[in-house]
Short mmCIF file of the C-alpha atoms (twelve columns), coordinates in Angstrom:
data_MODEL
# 
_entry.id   MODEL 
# 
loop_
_atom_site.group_PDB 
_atom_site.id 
_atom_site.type_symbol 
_atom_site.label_atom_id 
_atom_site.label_alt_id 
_atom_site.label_comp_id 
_atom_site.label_asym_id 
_atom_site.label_seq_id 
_atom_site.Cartn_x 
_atom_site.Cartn_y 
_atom_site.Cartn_z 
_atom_site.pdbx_PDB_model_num 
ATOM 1   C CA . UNK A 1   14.835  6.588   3.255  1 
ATOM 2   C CA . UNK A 2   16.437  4.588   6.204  1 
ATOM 3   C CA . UNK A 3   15.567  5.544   10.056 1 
ATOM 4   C CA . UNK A 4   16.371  3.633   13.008 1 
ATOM 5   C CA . UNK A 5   13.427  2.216   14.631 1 
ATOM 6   C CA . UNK A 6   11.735  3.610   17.316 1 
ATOM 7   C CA . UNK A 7   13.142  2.543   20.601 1 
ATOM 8   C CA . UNK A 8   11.076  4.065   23.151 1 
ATOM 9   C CA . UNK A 9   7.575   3.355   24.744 1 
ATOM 10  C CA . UNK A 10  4.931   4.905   22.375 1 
ATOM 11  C CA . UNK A 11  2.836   7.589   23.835 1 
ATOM 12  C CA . UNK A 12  -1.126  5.741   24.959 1 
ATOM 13  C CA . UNK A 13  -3.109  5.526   21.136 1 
ATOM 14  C CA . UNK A 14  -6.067  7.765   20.886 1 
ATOM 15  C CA . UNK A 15  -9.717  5.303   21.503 1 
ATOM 16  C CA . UNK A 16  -12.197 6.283   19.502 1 
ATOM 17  C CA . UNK A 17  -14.919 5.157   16.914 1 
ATOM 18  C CA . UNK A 18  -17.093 5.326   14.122 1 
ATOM 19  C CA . UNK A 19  -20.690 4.550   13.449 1 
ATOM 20  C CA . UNK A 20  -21.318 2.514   10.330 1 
ATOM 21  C CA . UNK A 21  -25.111 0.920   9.687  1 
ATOM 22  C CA . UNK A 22  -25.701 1.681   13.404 1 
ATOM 23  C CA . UNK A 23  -23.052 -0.586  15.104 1 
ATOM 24  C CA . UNK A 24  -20.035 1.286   16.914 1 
ATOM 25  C CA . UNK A 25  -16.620 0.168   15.587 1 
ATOM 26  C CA . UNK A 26  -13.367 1.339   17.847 1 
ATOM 27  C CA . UNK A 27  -10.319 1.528   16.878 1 
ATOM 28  C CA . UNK A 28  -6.885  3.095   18.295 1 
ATOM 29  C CA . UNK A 29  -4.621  5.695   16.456 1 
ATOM 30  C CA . UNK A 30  -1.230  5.517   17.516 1 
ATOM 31  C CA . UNK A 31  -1.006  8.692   15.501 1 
ATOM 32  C CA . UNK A 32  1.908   10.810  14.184 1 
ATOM 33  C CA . UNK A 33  2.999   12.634  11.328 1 
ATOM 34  C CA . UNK A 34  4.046   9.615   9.063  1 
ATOM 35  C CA . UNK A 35  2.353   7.612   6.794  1 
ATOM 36  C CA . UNK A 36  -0.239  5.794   7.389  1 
ATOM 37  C CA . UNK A 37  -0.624  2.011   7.818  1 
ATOM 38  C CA . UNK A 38  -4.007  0.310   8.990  1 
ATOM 39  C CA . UNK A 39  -3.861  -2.974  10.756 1 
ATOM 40  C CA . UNK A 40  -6.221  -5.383  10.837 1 
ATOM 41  C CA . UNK A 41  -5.981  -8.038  13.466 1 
ATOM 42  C CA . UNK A 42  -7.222  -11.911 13.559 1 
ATOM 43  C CA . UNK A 43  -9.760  -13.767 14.623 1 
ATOM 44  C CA . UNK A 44  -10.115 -13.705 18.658 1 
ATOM 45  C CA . UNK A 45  -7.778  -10.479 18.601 1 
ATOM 46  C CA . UNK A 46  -8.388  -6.744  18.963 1 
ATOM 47  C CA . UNK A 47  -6.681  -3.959  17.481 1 
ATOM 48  C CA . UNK A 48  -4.195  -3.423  20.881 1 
ATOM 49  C CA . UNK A 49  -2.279  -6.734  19.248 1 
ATOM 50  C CA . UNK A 50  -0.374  -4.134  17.165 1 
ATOM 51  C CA . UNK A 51  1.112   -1.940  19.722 1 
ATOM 52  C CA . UNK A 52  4.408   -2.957  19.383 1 
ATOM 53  C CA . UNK A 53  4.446   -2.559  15.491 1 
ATOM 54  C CA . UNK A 54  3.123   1.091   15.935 1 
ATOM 55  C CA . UNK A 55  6.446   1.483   18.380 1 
ATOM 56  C CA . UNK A 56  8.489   -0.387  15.707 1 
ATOM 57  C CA . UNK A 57  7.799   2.249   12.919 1 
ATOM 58  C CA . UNK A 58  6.923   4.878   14.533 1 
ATOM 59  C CA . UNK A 59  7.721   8.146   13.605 1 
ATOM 60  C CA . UNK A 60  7.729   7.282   9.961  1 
ATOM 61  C CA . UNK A 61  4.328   5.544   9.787  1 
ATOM 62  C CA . UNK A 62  0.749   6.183   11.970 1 
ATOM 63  C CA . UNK A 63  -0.881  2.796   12.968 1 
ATOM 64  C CA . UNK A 64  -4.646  2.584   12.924 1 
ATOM 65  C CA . UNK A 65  -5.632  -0.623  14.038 1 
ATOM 66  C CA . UNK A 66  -9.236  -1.751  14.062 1 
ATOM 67  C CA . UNK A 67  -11.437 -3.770  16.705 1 
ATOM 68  C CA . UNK A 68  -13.224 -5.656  14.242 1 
ATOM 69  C CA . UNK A 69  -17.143 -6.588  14.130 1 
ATOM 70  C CA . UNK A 70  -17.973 -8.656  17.199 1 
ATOM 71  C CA . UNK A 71  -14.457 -8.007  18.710 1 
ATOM 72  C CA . UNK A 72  -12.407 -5.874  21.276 1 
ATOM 73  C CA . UNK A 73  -14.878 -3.244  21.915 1 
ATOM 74  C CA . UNK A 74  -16.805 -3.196  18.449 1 
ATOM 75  C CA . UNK A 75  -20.170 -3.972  18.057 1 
ATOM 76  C CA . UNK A 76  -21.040 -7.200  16.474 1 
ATOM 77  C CA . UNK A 77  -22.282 -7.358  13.279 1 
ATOM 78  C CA . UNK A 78  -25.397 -8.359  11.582 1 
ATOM 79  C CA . UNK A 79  -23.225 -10.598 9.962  1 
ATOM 80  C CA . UNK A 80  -19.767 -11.662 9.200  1 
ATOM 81  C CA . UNK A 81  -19.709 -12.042 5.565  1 
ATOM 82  C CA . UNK A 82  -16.911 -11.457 3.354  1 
ATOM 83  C CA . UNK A 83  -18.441 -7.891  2.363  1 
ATOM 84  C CA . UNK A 84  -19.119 -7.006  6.044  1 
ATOM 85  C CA . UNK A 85  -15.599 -7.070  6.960  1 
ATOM 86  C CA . UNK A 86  -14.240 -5.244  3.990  1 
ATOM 87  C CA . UNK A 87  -16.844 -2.929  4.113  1 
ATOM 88  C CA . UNK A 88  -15.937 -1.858  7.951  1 
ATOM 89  C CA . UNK A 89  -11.982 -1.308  6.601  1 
ATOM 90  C CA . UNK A 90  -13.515 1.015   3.938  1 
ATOM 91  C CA . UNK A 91  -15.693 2.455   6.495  1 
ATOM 92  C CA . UNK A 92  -12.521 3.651   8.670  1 
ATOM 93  C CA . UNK A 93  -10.573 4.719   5.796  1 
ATOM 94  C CA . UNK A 94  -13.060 6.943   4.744  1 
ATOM 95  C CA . UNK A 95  -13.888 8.254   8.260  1 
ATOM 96  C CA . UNK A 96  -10.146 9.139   9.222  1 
ATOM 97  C CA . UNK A 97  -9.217  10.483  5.213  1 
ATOM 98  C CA . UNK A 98  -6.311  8.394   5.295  1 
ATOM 99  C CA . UNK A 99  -4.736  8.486   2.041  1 
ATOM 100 C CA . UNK A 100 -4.087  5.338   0.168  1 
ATOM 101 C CA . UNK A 101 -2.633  3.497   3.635  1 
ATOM 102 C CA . UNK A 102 -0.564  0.261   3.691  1 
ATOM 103 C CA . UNK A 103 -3.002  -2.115  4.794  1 
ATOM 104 C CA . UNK A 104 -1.574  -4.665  7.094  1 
ATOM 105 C CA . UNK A 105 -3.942  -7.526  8.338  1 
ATOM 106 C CA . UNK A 106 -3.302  -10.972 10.341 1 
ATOM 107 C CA . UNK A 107 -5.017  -14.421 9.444  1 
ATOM 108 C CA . UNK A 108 -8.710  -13.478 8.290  1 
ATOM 109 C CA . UNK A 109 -7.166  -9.745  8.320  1 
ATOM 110 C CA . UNK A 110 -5.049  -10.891 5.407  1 
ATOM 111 C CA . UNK A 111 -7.646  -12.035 3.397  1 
ATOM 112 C CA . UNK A 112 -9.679  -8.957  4.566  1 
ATOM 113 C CA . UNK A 113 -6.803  -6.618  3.467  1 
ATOM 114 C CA . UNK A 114 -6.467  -8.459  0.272  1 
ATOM 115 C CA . UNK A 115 -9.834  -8.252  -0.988 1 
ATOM 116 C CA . UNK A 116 -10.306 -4.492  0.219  1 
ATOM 117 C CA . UNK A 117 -7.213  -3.768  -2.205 1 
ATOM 118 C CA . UNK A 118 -8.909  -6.274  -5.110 1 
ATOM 119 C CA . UNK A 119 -12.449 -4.587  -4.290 1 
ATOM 120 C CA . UNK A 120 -11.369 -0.983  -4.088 1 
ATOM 121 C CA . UNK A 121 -7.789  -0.438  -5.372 1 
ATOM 122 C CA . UNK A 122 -7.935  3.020   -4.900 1 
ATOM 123 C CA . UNK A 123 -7.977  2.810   -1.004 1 
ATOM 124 C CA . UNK A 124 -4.484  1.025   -0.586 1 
ATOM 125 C CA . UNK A 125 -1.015  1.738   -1.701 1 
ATOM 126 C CA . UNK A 126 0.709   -1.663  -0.385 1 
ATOM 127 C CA . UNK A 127 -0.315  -5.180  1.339  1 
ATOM 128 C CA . UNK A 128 0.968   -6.505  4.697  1 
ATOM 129 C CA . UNK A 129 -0.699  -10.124 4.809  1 
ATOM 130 C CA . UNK A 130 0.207   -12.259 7.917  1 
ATOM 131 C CA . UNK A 131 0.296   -15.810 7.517  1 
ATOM 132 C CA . UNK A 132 -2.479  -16.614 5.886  1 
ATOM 133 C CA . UNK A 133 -3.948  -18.132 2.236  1 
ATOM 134 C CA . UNK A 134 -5.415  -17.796 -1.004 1 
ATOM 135 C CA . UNK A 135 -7.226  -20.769 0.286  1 
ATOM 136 C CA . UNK A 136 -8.731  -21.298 3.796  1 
ATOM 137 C CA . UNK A 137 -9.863  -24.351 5.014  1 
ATOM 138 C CA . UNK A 138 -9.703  -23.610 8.905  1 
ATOM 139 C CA . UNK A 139 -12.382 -24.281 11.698 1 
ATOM 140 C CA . UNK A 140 -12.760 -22.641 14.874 1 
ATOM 141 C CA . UNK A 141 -15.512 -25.008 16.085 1 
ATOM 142 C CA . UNK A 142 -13.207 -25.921 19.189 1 
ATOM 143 C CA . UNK A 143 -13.695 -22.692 20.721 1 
ATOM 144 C CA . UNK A 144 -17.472 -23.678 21.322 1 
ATOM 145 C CA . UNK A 145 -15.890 -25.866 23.925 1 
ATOM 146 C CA . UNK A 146 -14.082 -22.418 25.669 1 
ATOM 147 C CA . UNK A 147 -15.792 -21.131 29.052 1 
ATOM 148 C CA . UNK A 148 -18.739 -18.362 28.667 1 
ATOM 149 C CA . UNK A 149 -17.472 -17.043 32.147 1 
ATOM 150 C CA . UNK A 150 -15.439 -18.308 35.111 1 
ATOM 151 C CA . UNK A 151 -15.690 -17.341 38.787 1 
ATOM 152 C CA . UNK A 152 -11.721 -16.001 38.746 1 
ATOM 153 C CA . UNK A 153 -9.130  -15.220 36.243 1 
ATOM 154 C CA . UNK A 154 -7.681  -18.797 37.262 1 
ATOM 155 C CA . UNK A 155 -10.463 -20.547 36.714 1 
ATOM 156 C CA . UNK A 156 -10.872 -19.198 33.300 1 
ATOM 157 C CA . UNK A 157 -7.120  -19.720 32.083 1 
ATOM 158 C CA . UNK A 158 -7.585  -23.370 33.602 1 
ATOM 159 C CA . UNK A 159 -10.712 -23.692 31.126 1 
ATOM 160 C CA . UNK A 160 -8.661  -21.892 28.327 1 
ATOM 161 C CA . UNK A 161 -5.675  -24.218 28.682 1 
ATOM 162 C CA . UNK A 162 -2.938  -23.997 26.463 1 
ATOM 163 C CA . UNK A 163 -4.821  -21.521 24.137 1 
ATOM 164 C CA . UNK A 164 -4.559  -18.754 26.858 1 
ATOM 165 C CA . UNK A 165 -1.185  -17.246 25.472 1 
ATOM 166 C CA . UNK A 166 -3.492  -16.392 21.894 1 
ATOM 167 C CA . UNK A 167 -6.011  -14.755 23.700 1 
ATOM 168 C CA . UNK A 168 -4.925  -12.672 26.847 1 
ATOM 169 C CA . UNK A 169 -5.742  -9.613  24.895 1 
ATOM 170 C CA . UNK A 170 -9.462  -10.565 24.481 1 
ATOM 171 C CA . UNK A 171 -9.680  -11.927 28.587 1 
ATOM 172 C CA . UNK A 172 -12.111 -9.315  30.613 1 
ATOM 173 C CA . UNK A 173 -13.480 -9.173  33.976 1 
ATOM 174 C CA . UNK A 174 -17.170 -8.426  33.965 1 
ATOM 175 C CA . UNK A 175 -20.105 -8.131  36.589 1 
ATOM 176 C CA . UNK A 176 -20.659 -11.750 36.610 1 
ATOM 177 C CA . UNK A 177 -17.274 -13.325 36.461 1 
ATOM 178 C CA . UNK A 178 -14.309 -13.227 33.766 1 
ATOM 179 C CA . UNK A 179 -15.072 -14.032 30.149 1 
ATOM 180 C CA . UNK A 180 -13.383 -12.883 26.836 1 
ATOM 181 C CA . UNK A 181 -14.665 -9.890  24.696 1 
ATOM 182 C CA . UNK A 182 -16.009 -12.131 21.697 1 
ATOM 183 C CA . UNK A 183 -18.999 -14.776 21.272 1 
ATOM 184 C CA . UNK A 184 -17.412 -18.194 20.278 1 
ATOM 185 C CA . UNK A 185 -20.219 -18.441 18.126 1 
ATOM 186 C CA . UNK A 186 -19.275 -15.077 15.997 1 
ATOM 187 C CA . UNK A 187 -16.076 -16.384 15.935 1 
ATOM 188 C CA . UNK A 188 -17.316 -19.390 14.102 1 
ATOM 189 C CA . UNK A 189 -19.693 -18.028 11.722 1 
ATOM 190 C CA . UNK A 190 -16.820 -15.463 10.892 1 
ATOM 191 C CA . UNK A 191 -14.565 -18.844 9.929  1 
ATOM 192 C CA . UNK A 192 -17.477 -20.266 8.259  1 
ATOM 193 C CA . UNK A 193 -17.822 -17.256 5.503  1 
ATOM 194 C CA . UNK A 194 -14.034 -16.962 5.232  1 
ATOM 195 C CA . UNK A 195 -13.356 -20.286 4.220  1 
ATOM 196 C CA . UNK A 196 -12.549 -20.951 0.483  1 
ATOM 197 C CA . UNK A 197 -10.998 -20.654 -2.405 1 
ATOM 198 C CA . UNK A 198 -9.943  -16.571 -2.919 1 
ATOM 199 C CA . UNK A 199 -6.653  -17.014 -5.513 1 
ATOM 200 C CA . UNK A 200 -9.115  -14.370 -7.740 1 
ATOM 201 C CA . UNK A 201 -8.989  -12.012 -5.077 1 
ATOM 202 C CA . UNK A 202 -5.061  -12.461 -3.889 1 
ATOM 203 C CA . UNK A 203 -4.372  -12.022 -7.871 1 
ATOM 204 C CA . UNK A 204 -6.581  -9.400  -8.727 1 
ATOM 205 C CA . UNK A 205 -4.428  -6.661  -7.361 1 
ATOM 206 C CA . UNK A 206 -1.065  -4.937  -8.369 1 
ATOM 207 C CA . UNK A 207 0.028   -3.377  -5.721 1 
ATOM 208 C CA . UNK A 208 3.092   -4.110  -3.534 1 
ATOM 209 C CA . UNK A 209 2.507   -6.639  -1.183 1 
ATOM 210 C CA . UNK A 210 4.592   -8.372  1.608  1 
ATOM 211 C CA . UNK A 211 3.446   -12.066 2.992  1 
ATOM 212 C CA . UNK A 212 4.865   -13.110 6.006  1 
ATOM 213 C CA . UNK A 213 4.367   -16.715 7.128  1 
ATOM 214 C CA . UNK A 214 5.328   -18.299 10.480 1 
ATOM 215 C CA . UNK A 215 7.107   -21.691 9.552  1 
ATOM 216 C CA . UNK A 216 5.992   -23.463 12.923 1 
ATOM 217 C CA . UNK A 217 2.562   -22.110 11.442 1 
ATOM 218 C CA . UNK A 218 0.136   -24.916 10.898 1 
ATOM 219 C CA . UNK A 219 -2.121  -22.431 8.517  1 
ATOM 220 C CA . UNK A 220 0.339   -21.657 5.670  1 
ATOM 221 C CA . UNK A 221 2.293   -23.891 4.504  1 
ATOM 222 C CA . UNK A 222 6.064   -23.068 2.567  1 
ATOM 223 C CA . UNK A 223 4.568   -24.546 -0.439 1 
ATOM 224 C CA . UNK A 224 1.005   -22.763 -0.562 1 
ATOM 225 C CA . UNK A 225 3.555   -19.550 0.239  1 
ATOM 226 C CA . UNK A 226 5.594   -19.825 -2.327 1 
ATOM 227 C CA . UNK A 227 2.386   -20.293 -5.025 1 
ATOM 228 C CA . UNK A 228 1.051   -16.923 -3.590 1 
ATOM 229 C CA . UNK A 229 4.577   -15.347 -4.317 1 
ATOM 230 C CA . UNK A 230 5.363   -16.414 -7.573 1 
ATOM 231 C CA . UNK A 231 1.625   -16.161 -8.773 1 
ATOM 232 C CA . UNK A 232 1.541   -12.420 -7.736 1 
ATOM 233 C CA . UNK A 233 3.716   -9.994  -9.233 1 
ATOM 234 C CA . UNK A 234 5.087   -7.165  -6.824 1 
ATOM 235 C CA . UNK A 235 4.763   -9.797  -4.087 1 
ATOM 236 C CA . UNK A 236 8.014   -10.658 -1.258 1 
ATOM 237 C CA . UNK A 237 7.552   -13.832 0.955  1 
ATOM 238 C CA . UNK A 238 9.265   -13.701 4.154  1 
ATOM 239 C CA . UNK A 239 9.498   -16.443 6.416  1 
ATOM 240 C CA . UNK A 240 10.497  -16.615 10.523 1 
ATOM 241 C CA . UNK A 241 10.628  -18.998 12.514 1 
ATOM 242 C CA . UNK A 242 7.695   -18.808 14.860 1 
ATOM 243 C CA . UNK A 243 3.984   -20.179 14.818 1 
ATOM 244 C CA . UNK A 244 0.867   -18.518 13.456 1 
ATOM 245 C CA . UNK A 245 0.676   -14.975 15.887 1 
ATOM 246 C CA . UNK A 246 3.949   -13.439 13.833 1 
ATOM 247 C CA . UNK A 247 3.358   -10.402 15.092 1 
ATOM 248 C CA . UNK A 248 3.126   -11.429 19.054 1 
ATOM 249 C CA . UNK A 249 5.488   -14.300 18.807 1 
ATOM 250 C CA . UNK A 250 8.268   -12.689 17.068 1 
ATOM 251 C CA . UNK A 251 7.325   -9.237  17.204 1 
ATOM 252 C CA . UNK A 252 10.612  -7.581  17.138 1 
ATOM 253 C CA . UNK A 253 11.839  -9.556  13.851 1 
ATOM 254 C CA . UNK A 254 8.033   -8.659  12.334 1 
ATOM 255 C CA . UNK A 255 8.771   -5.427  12.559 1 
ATOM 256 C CA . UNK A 256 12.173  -5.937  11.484 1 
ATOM 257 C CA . UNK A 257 10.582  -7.418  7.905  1 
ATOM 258 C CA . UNK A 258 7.834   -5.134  7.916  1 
ATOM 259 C CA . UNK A 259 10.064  -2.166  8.372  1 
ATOM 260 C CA . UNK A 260 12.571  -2.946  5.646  1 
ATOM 261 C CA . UNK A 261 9.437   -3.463  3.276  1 
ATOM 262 C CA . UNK A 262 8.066   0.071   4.215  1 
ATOM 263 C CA . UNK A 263 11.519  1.748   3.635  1 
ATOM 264 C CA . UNK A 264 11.453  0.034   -0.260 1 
ATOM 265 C CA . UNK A 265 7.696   1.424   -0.478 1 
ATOM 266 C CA . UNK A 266 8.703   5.075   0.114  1 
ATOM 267 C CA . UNK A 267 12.378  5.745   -1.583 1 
ATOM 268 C CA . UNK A 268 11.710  7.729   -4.354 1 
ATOM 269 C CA . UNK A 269 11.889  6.672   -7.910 1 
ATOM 270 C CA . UNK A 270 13.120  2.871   -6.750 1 
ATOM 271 C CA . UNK A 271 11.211  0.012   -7.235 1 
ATOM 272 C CA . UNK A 272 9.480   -0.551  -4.095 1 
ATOM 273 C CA . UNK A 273 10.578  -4.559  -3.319 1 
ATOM 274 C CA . UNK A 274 13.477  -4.210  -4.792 1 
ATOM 275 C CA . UNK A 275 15.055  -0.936  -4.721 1 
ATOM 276 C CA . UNK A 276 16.622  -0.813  -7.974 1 
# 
């Protein structure tokens, strides 16, 4: 199959959500008739980060893309354990019937999308997984230093600083001045169960997978990359040349990589990294 991506504006995604345990998760369906690929976004994101990846392969694939526990407009969670996230993914597979999706998923996304597939193979067809590791070692514990809530928008991107550009998608005005649409303190407990050692989980699948690492990235480096590569059969390792947010900070060549990796998925009868 080859298509020319999709050069237009998307149509608005559908809002909507799901109950699961109680707790409201929302996602947005950029819908469509293709294929479909769930995204999963990083920490201090929300599931509108993908927007211009639904553009990028739409028609040929629907984007779902998930507000995750205790972000965007989702509920948070009881906890944020390993199981808790995975379990929400399975949740809005389920819900929607989406067949065996591509599962697509950026920082603790990747690791999420990679142990859904290890967990429950039979929910994913192919891997996405956005500069991240087999093994996290991360801490958030600076954004316990971030503002609660500012008087103005100013005032809060002065108290942000330099990490503004990461979060403008989480930044919200509400009744008693502007704050972001996450608890630092989530955010931290979320880092907290994700860090570790998960090489069983990154090698305990077998389906096609795609890792894309940011070389100004200070998460992944080329050589922990490579490992994950040659470890994992069925696995392509793609590198650009842009920090940790791939998919915002070099969103047209993401989509670019991602693309060409779809395309290999779905010809018929080829292998689907290599096409022969």
């Amino acid at each position: 199959m080859t298509s020319t991506p999709h050069a237009g504006p998307l149509a608005e995604p559908v809002r909507a959500a799901l109950t699961v345990d109680g707790r409201r998760l929302s996602y947005l369906d950029f819908d469509g008739p293709g294929r479909p690929l769930l995204a999963l976004h990083g920490h201090f994101g929300e599931a509108r980060t993908f927007g211009h990846l639904a553009g990028a392969l739409a028609p040929d694939w629907r984007v779902v893309a998930l507000d995750q526990r205790g972000h965007g407009r989702s509920d948070p969670g009881p906890d944020y354990s390993r199981e808790g996230y995975i379990q929400d993914a399975a949740a809005l597979v389920a819900h929607l019937g989406l067949d065996r999706p591509v599962v697509l998923g950026h920082s603790l996304s990747g690791v999420n999308a990679y142990q859904l597939a290890a967990r429950h193979p039979e929910l994913v067809s192919a891997l996405v997984v956005e500069d991240i590791g087999a093994e996290v070692r991360d801490d958030l514990s600076f954004c316990l230093r971030w503002p609660r809530r500012a008087p103005t928008y100013a005032a809060l991107a002065a108290g942000l600083g330099a990490s503004l550009p990461y979060l403008r998608e989480a930044v919200r005005e509400y009744a008693d001045g502007w704050g972001l649409a996450f608890r630092p303190e989530s955010m931290v407990a979320s880092q907290n169960a994700l860090r570790g050692d998960h090489w069983f989980d990154w090698l305990a699948s077998d389906c096609p997978a795609l890792l894309v690492r940011g070389e100004r990235s200070g998460t992944l480096s080329a050589e922990h990359a490579e490992a994950m590569a040659t470890r994992r059969g069925r696995t392509r390792l793609a590198a650009l040349d842009t920090g940790h947010t791939v998919h915002d900070s070099a969103s047209g060549e993401f989509a670019g990589v991602v693309r060409a990796f779809l395309e290999g998925l779905a010809e018929p009868g080829l292998h689907p990294l290599t096409g022969a």
